CSV table of C-alpha atoms and ligand atoms in Angstrom, one decimal:
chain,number,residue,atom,x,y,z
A,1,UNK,CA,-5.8,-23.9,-11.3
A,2,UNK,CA,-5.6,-21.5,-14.7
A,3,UNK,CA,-6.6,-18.1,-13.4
A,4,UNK,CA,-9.3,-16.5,-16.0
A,5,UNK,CA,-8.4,-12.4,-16.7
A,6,UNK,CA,-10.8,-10.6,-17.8
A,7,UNK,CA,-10.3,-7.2,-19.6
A,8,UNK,CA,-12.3,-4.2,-17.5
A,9,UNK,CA,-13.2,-2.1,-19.8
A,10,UNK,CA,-12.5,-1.2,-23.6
A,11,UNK,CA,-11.6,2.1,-23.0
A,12,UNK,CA,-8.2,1.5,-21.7
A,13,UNK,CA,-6.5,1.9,-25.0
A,14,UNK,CA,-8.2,4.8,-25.8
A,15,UNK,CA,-6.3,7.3,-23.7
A,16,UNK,CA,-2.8,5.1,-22.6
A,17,UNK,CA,-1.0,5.5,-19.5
A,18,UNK,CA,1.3,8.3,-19.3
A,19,UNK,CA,4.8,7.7,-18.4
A,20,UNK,CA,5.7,9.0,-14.7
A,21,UNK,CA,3.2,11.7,-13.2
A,22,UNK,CA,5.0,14.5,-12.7
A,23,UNK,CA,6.0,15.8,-9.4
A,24,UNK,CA,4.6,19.3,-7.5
A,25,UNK,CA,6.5,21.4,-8.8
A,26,UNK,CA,6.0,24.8,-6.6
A,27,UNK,CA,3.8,27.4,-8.1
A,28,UNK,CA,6.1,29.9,-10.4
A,29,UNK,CA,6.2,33.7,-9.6
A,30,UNK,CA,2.7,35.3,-8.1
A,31,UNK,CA,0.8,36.0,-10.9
A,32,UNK,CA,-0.8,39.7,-10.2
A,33,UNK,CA,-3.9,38.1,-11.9
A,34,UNK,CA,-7.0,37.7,-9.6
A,35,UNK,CA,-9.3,34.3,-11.0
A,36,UNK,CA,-13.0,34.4,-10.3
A,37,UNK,CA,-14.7,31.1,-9.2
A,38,UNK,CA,-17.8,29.3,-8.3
A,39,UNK,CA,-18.3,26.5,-6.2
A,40,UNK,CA,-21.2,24.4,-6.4
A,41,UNK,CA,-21.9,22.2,-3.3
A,42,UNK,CA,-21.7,23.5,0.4
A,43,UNK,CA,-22.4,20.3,2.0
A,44,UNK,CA,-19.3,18.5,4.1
A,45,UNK,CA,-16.5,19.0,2.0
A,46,UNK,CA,-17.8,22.1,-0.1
A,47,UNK,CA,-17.0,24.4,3.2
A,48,UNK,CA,-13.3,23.4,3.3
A,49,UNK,CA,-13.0,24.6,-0.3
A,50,UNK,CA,-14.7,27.7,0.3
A,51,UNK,CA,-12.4,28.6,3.1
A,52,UNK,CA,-9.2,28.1,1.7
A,53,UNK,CA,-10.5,29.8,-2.0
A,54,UNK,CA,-11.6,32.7,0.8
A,55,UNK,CA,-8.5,32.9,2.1
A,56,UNK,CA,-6.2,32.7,-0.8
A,57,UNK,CA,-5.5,36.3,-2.8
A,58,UNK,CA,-5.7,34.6,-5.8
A,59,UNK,CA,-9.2,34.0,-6.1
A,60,UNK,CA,-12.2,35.3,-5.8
A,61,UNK,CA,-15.1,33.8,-4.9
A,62,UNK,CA,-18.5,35.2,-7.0
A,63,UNK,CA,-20.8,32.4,-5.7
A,64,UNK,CA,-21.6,29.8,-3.4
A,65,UNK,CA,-24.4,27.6,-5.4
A,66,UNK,CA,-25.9,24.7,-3.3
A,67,UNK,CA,-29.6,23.3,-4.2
A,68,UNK,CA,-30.4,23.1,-0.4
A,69,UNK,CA,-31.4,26.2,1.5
A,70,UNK,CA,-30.0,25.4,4.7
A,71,UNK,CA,-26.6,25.0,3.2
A,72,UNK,CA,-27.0,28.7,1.6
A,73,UNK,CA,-28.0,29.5,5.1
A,74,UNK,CA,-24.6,28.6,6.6
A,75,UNK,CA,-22.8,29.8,3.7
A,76,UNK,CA,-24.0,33.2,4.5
A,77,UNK,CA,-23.4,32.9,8.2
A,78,UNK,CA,-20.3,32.2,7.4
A,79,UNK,CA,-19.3,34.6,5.1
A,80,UNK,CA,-21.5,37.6,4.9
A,81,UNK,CA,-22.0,39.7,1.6
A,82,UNK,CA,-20.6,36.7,-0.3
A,83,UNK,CA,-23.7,35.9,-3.2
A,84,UNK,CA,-25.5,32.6,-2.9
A,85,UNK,CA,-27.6,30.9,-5.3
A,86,UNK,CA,-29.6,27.4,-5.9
A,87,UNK,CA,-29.1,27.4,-9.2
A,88,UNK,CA,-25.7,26.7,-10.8
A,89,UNK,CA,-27.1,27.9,-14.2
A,90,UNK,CA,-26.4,31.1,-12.7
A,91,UNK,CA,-22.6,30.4,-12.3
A,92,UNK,CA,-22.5,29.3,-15.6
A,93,UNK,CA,-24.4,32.2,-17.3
A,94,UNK,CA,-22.1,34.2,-15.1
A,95,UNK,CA,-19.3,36.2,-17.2
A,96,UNK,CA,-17.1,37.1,-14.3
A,97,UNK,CA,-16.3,33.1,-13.4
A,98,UNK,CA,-13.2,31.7,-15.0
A,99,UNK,CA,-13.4,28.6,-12.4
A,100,UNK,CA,-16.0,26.0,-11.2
A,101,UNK,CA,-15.5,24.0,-8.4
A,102,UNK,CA,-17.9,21.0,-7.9
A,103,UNK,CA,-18.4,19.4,-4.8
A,104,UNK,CA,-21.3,18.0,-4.8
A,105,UNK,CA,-21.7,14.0,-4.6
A,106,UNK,CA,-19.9,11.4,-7.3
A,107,UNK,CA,-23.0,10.5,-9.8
A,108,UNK,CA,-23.4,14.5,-10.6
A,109,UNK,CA,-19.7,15.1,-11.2
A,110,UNK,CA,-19.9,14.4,-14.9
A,111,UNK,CA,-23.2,16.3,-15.4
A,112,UNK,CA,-21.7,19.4,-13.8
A,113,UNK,CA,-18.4,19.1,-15.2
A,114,UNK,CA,-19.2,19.2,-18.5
A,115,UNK,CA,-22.1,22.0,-18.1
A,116,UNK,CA,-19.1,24.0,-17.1
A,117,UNK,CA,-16.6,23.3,-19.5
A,118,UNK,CA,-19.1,23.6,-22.2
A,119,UNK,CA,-19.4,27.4,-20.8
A,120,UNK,CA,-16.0,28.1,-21.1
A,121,UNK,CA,-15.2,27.2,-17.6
A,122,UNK,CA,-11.8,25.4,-15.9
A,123,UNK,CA,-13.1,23.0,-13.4
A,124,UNK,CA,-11.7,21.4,-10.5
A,125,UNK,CA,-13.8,18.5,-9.5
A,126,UNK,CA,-13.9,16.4,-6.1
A,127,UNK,CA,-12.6,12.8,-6.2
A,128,UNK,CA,-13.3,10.2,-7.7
A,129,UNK,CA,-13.1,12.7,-10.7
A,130,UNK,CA,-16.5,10.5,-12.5
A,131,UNK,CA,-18.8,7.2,-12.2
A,132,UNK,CA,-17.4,5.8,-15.2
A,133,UNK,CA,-13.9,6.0,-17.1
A,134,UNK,CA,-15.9,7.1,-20.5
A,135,UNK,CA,-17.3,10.1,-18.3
A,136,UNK,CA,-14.2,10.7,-17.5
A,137,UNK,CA,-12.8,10.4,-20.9
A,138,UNK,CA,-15.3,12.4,-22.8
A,139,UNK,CA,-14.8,15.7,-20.4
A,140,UNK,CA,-10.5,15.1,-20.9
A,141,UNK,CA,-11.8,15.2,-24.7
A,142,UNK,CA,-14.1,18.4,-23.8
A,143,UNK,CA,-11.0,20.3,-22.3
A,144,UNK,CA,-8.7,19.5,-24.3
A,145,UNK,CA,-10.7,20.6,-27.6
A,146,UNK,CA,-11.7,24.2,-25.6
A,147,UNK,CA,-8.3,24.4,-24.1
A,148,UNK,CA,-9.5,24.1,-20.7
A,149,UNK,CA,-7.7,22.5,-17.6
A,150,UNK,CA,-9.3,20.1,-15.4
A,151,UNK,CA,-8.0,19.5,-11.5
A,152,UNK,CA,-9.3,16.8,-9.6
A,153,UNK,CA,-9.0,16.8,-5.9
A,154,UNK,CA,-6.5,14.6,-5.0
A,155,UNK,CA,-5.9,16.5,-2.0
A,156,UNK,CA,-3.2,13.9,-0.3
A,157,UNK,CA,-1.1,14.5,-3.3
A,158,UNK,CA,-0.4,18.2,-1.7
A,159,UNK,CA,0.2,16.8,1.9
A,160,UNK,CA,3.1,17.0,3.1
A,161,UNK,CA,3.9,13.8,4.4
A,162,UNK,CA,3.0,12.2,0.2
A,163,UNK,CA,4.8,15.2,-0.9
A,164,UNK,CA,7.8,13.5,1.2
A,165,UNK,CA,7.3,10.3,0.2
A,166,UNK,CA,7.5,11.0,-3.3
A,167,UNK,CA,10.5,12.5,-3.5
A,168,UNK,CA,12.0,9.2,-0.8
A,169,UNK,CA,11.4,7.5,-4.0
A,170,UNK,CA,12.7,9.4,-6.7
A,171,UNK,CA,15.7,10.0,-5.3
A,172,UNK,CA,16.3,6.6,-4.7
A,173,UNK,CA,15.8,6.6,-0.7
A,174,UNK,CA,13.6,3.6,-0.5
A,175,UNK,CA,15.1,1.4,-3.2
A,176,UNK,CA,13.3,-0.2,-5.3
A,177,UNK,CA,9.5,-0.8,-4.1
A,178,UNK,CA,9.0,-4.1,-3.1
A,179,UNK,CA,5.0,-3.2,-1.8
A,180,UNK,CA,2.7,-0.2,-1.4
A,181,UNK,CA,-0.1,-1.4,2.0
A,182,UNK,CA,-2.2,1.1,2.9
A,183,UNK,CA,-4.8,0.8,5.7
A,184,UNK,CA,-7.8,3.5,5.7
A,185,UNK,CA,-10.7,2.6,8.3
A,186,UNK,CA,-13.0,3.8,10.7
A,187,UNK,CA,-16.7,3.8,12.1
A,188,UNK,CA,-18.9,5.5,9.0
A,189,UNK,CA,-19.6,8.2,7.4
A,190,UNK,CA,-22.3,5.6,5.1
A,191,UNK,CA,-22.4,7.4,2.0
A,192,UNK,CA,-26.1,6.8,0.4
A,193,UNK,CA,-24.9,6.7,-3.4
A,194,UNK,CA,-21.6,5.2,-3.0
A,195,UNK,CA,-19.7,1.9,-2.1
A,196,UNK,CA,-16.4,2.5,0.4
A,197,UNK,CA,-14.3,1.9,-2.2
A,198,UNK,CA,-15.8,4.8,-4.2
A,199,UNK,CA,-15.5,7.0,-0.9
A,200,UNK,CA,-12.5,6.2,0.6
A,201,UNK,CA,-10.4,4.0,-1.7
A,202,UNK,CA,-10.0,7.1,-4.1
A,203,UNK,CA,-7.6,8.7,-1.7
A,204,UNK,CA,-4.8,5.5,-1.8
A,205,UNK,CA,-5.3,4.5,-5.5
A,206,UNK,CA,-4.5,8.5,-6.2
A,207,UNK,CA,-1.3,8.3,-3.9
A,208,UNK,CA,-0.1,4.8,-5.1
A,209,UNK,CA,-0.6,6.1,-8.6
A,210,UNK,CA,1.3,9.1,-7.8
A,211,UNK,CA,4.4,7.4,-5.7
A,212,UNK,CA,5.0,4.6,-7.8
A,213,UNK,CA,6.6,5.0,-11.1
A,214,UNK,CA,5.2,1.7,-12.9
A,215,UNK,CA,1.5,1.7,-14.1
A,216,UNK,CA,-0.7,-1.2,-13.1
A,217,UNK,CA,-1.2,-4.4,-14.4
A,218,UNK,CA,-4.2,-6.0,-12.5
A,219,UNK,CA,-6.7,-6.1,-9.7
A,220,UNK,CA,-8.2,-8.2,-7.1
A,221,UNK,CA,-10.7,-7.0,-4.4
A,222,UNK,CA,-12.8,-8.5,-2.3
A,223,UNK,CA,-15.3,-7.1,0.9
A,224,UNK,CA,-18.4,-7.2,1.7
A,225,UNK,CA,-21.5,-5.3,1.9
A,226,UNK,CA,-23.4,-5.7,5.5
A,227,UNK,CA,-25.7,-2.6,6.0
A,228,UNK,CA,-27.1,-0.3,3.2
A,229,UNK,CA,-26.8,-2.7,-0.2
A,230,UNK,CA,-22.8,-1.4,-0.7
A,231,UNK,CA,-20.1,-2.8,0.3
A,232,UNK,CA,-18.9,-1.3,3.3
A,233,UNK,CA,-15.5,-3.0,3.7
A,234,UNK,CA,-13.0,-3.8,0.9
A,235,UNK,CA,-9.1,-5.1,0.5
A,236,UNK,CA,-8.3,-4.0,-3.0
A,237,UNK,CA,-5.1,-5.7,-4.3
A,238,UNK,CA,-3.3,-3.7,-7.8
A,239,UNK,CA,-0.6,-5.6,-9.3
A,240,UNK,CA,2.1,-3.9,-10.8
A,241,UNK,CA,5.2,-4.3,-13.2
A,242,UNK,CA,8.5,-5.8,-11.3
A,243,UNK,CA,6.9,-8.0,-8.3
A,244,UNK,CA,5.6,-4.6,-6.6
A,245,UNK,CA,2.3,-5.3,-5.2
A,246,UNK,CA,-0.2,-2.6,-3.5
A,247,UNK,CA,-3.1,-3.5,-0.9
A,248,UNK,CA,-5.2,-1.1,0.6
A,249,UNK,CA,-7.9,-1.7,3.6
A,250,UNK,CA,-11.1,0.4,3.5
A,251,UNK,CA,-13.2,0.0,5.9
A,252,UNK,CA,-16.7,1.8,7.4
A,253,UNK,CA,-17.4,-0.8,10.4
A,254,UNK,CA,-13.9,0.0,12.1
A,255,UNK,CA,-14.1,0.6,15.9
A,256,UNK,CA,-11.1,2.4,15.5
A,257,UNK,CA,-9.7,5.3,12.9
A,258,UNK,CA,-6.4,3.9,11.3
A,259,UNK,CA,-4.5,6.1,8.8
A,260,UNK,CA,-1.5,4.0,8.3
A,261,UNK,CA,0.7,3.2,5.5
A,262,UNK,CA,3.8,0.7,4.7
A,263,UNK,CA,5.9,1.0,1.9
A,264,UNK,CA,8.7,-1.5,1.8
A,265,UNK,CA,12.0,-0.7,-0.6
A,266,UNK,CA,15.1,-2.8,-1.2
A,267,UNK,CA,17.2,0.0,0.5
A,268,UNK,CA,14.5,1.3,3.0
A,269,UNK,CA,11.0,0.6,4.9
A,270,UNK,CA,8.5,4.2,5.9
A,271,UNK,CA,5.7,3.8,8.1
A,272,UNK,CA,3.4,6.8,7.7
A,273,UNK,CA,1.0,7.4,10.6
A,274,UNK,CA,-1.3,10.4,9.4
A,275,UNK,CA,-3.0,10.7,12.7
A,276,UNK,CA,0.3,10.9,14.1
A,277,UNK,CA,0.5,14.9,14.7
A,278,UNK,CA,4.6,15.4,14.2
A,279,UNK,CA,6.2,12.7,13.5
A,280,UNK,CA,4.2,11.5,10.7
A,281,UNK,CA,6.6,9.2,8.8
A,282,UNK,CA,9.2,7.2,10.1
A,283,UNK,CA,11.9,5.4,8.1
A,284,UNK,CA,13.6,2.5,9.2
A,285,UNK,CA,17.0,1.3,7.7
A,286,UNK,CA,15.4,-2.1,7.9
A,287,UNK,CA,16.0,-5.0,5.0
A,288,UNK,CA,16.0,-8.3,4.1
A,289,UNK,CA,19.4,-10.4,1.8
A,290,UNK,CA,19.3,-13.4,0.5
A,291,UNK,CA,22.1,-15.0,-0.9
A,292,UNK,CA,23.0,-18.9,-2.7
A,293,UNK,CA,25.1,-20.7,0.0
A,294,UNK,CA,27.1,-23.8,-1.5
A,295,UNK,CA,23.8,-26.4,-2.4
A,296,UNK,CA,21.3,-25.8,-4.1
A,297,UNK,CA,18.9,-25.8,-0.5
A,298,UNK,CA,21.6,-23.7,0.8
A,299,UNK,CA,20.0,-19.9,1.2
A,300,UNK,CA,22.1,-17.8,3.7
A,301,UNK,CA,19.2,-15.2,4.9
A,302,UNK,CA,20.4,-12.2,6.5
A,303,UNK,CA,18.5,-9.0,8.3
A,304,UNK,CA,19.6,-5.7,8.5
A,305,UNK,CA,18.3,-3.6,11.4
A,306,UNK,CA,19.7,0.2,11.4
A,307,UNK,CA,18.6,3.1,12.4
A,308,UNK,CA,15.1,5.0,12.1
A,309,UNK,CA,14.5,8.4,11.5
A,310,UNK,CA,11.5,10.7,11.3
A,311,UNK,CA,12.1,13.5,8.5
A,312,UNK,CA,10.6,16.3,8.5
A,313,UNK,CA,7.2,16.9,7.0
A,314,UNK,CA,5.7,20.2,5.8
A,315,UNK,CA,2.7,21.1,7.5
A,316,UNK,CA,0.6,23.2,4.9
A,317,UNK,CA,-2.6,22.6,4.2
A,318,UNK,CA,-2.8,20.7,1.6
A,319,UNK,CA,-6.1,22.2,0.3
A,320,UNK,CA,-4.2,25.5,0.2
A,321,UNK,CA,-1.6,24.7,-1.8
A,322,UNK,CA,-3.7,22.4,-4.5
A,323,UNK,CA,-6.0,25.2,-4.5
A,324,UNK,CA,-2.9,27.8,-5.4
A,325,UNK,CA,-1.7,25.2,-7.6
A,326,UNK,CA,-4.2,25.3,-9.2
A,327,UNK,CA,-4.6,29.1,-10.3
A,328,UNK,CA,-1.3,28.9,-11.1
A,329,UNK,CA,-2.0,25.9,-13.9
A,330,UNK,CA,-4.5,28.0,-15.0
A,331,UNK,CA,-2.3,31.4,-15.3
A,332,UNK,CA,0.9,29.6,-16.3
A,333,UNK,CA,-0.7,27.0,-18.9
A,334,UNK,CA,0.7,24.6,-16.7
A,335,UNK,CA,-0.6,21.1,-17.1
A,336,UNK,CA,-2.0,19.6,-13.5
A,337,UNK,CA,0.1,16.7,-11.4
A,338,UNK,CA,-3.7,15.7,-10.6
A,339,UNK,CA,-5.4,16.2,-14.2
A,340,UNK,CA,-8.6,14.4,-15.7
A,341,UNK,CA,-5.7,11.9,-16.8
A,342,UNK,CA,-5.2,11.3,-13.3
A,343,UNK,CA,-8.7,11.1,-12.5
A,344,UNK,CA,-9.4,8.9,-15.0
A,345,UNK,CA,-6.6,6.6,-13.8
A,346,UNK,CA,-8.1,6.3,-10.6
A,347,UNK,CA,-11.3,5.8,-11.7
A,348,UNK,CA,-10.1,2.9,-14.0
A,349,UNK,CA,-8.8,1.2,-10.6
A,350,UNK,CA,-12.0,1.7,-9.3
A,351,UNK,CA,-14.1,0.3,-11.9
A,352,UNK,CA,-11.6,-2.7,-11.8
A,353,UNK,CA,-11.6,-3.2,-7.7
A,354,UNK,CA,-15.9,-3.1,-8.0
A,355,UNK,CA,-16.1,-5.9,-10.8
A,356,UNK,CA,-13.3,-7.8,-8.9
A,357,UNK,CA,-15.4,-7.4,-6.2
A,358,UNK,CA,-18.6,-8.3,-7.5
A,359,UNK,CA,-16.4,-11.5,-9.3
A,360,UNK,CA,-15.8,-12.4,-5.3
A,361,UNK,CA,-11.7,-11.6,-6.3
A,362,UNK,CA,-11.6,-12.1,-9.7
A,363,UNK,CA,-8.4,-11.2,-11.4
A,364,UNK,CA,-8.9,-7.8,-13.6
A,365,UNK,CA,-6.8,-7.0,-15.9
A,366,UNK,CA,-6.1,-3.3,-17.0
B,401,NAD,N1,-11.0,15.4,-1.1
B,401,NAD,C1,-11.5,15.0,0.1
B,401,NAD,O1,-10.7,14.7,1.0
B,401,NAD,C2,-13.0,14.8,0.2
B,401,NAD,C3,-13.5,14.6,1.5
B,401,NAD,C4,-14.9,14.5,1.6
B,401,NAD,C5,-15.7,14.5,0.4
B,401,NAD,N2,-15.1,14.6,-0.8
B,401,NAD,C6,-15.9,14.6,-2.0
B,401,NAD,O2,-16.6,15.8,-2.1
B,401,NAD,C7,-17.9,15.6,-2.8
B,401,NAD,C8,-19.0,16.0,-1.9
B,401,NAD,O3,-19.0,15.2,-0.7
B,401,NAD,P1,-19.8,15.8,0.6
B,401,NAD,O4,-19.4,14.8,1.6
B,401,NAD,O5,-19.5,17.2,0.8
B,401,NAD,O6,-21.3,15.6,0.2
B,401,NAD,P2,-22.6,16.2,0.8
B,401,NAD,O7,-23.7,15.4,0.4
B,401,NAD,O8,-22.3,16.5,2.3
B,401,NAD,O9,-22.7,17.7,0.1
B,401,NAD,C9,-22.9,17.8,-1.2
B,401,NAD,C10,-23.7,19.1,-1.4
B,401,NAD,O10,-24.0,19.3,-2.8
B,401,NAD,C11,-25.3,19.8,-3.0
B,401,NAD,N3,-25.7,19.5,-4.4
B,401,NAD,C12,-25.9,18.3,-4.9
B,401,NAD,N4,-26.3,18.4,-6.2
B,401,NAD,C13,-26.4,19.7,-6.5
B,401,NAD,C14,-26.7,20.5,-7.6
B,401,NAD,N5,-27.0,19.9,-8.8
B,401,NAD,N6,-26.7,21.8,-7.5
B,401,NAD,C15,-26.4,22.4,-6.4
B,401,NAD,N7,-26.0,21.8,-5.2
B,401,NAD,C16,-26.0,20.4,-5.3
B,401,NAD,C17,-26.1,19.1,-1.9
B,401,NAD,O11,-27.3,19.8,-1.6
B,401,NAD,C18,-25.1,19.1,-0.8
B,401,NAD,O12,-25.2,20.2,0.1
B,401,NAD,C19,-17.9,14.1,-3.1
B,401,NAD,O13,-17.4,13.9,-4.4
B,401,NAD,C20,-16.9,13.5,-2.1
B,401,NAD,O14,-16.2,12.3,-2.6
B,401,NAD,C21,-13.7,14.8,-0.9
């Protein structure tokens, strides 16, 4: 059976994939430098912002804009004196704000975004960075021409235990990648504007892009939608250069939370457990040889079973240290590991995975 590929979207040429994403590099020398921000959305994930921008010396917080009271309400509990507003035309009028954060949900990322670069503002935007890869495109365009930089929170990418597995790739720990399977399910949270692959599936497709070297070739997903009109359960399937094949499992019916991930190299296997709370990643000296025997039906397979280890895993917050990060970009003209480029990336992915899906596993080609 000939397998039809269909292109995704025409905008793939438009801005290429880079070669490797750089590393996290460690912020340079403390800048003496104090950055004003304003975050816009105090919902779920707008407190955890809030609390590590509060914390950090390097910001300052001059707002807290949500459009719903009872969210002001909690901001101020929370932190009295700080100035609240339902209007983020007053963050943008504001003259004190280098910064915008925007937390609100996916479809008002782009609309927000670019009101804030448009004022002058650096932005660093929740994942998935847009809707749509020309969104995404147009406010790289919009940065680049005011010299603005955009973050987008791929907050795993600061974790310690990707942080780890990065650099068990590059220096050559792991061998080379055979396959990338990443499981991500548990019971909810429904999201009203979004499928799970917009919710959850942002979080994998930002790590694989960020631990493996090669850039993608194609996609295949299939799931199903059960409750609320989107799919609610997806195995997304991206095809890469050199035989190395990623899968990742999201899932919103799960009776149980899983947060694991296999990666399996020529030299080395790593199980990472993320609801494991120490030893988060194990690696297991654990490998399959095959060699010719005399005929041609004649395959001598051999296992290798060594030892495992757990190394260890920096416990930071991984919020913290993207949010530091990303003052320093800012201060330093330092261009972001997670950058509208990133973004994009992953939003590409997504866009393929949702036609696949709709296509019932169609192959996409990127
Ligand atoms: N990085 C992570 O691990 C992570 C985790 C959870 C959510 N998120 C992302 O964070 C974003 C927000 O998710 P959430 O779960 O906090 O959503 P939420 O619905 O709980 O909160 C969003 C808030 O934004 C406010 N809002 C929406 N439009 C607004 C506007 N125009 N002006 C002012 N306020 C506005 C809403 O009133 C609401 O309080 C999403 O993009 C989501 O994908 C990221």
């Amino acid at each position: 059976m000939s397998v039809q590929i269909s292109p995704v979207v025409d905008t793939a040429a438009a801005v290429p994939y880079p070669s490797r994403t750089p590393a996290y590099a460690e912020p340079f020398a403390a800048a003496s430098t104090t950055l004003h921000i304003g975050v816009i959305g105090y919902g779920y994930w707008g407190p955890n912002i809030v609390r590590n921008l509060h914390a950090l010396d390097r910001w300052r917080i001059v707002a807290v804009c949500d459009r719903d009271a009872s969210a002001l309400t909690r901001a101020s509990r929370a932190y009295p004196g700080m100035a609240v507003t339902n209007d983020y035309a007053d963050l943008l009028r504001s003259t004190d704000i280098e910064a915008i954060a925007v937390v609100t949900p996916v479809w008002t990322h782009f609309e927000l975004a670019k009101a804030a670069l448009e004022h002058g503002k650096h932005v660093f935007v929740e994942k998935p960075f847009t809707s749509t890869a020309a969104q995404a495109e147009e406010l790289i365009e919009l940065a680049d021409r005011k010299n603005l930089r955009i973050m987008v929170d791929h907050t795993f990418l600061f974790s310690g235990a990707v942080r780890k597995i990065r650099t068990l790739v590059d220096d050559g720990t792991l061998g080379s990648l055979y396959y990338f399977d990443s499981t991500r399910v548990n019971l909810g949270l429904f999201q009203h504007d979004v499928s799970v692959v917009w919710d959850l599936a942002p979080h994998d497709l930002s790590i694989l892009d960020y631990v493996i070297a090669e850039r993608p070739e194609a996609v295949v997903a299939t799931g199903g939608q059960h409750l609320n009109g989107h799919a609610d359960i997806a195995f997304i399937t991206v095809y890469f250069p050199n035989s190395i094949v990623a899968h990742v499992n999201v899932n919103w019916l799960s009776p149980v939370k899983v947060r694991t991930t296999l990666i399996g190299g020529t030299e080395k296997m790593l199980v990472w457990n993320d609801l494991e709370p120490d030893e988060k990643i194990k690696i297991y000296d654990k490998g399959v040889q095959i060699t010719n025997g005399q005929g041609i039906y004649d395959l001598l397979v051999s296992y290798r079973s060594g030892d495992v280890w757990a190394p260890k895993v920096e416990q930071t917050e991984a919020l913290k240290l993207e949010l530091e990060y990303f003052s320093d970009c800012i201060l330093n003209d330092r261009v972001p590991l997670n950058d509208g480029a990133a973004g994009l990336r992953v939003v590409r992915l997504l866009e393929a995975a949702e036609q696949s899906l709709k296509g019932r596993g169609a192959i996409v080609a990127l």
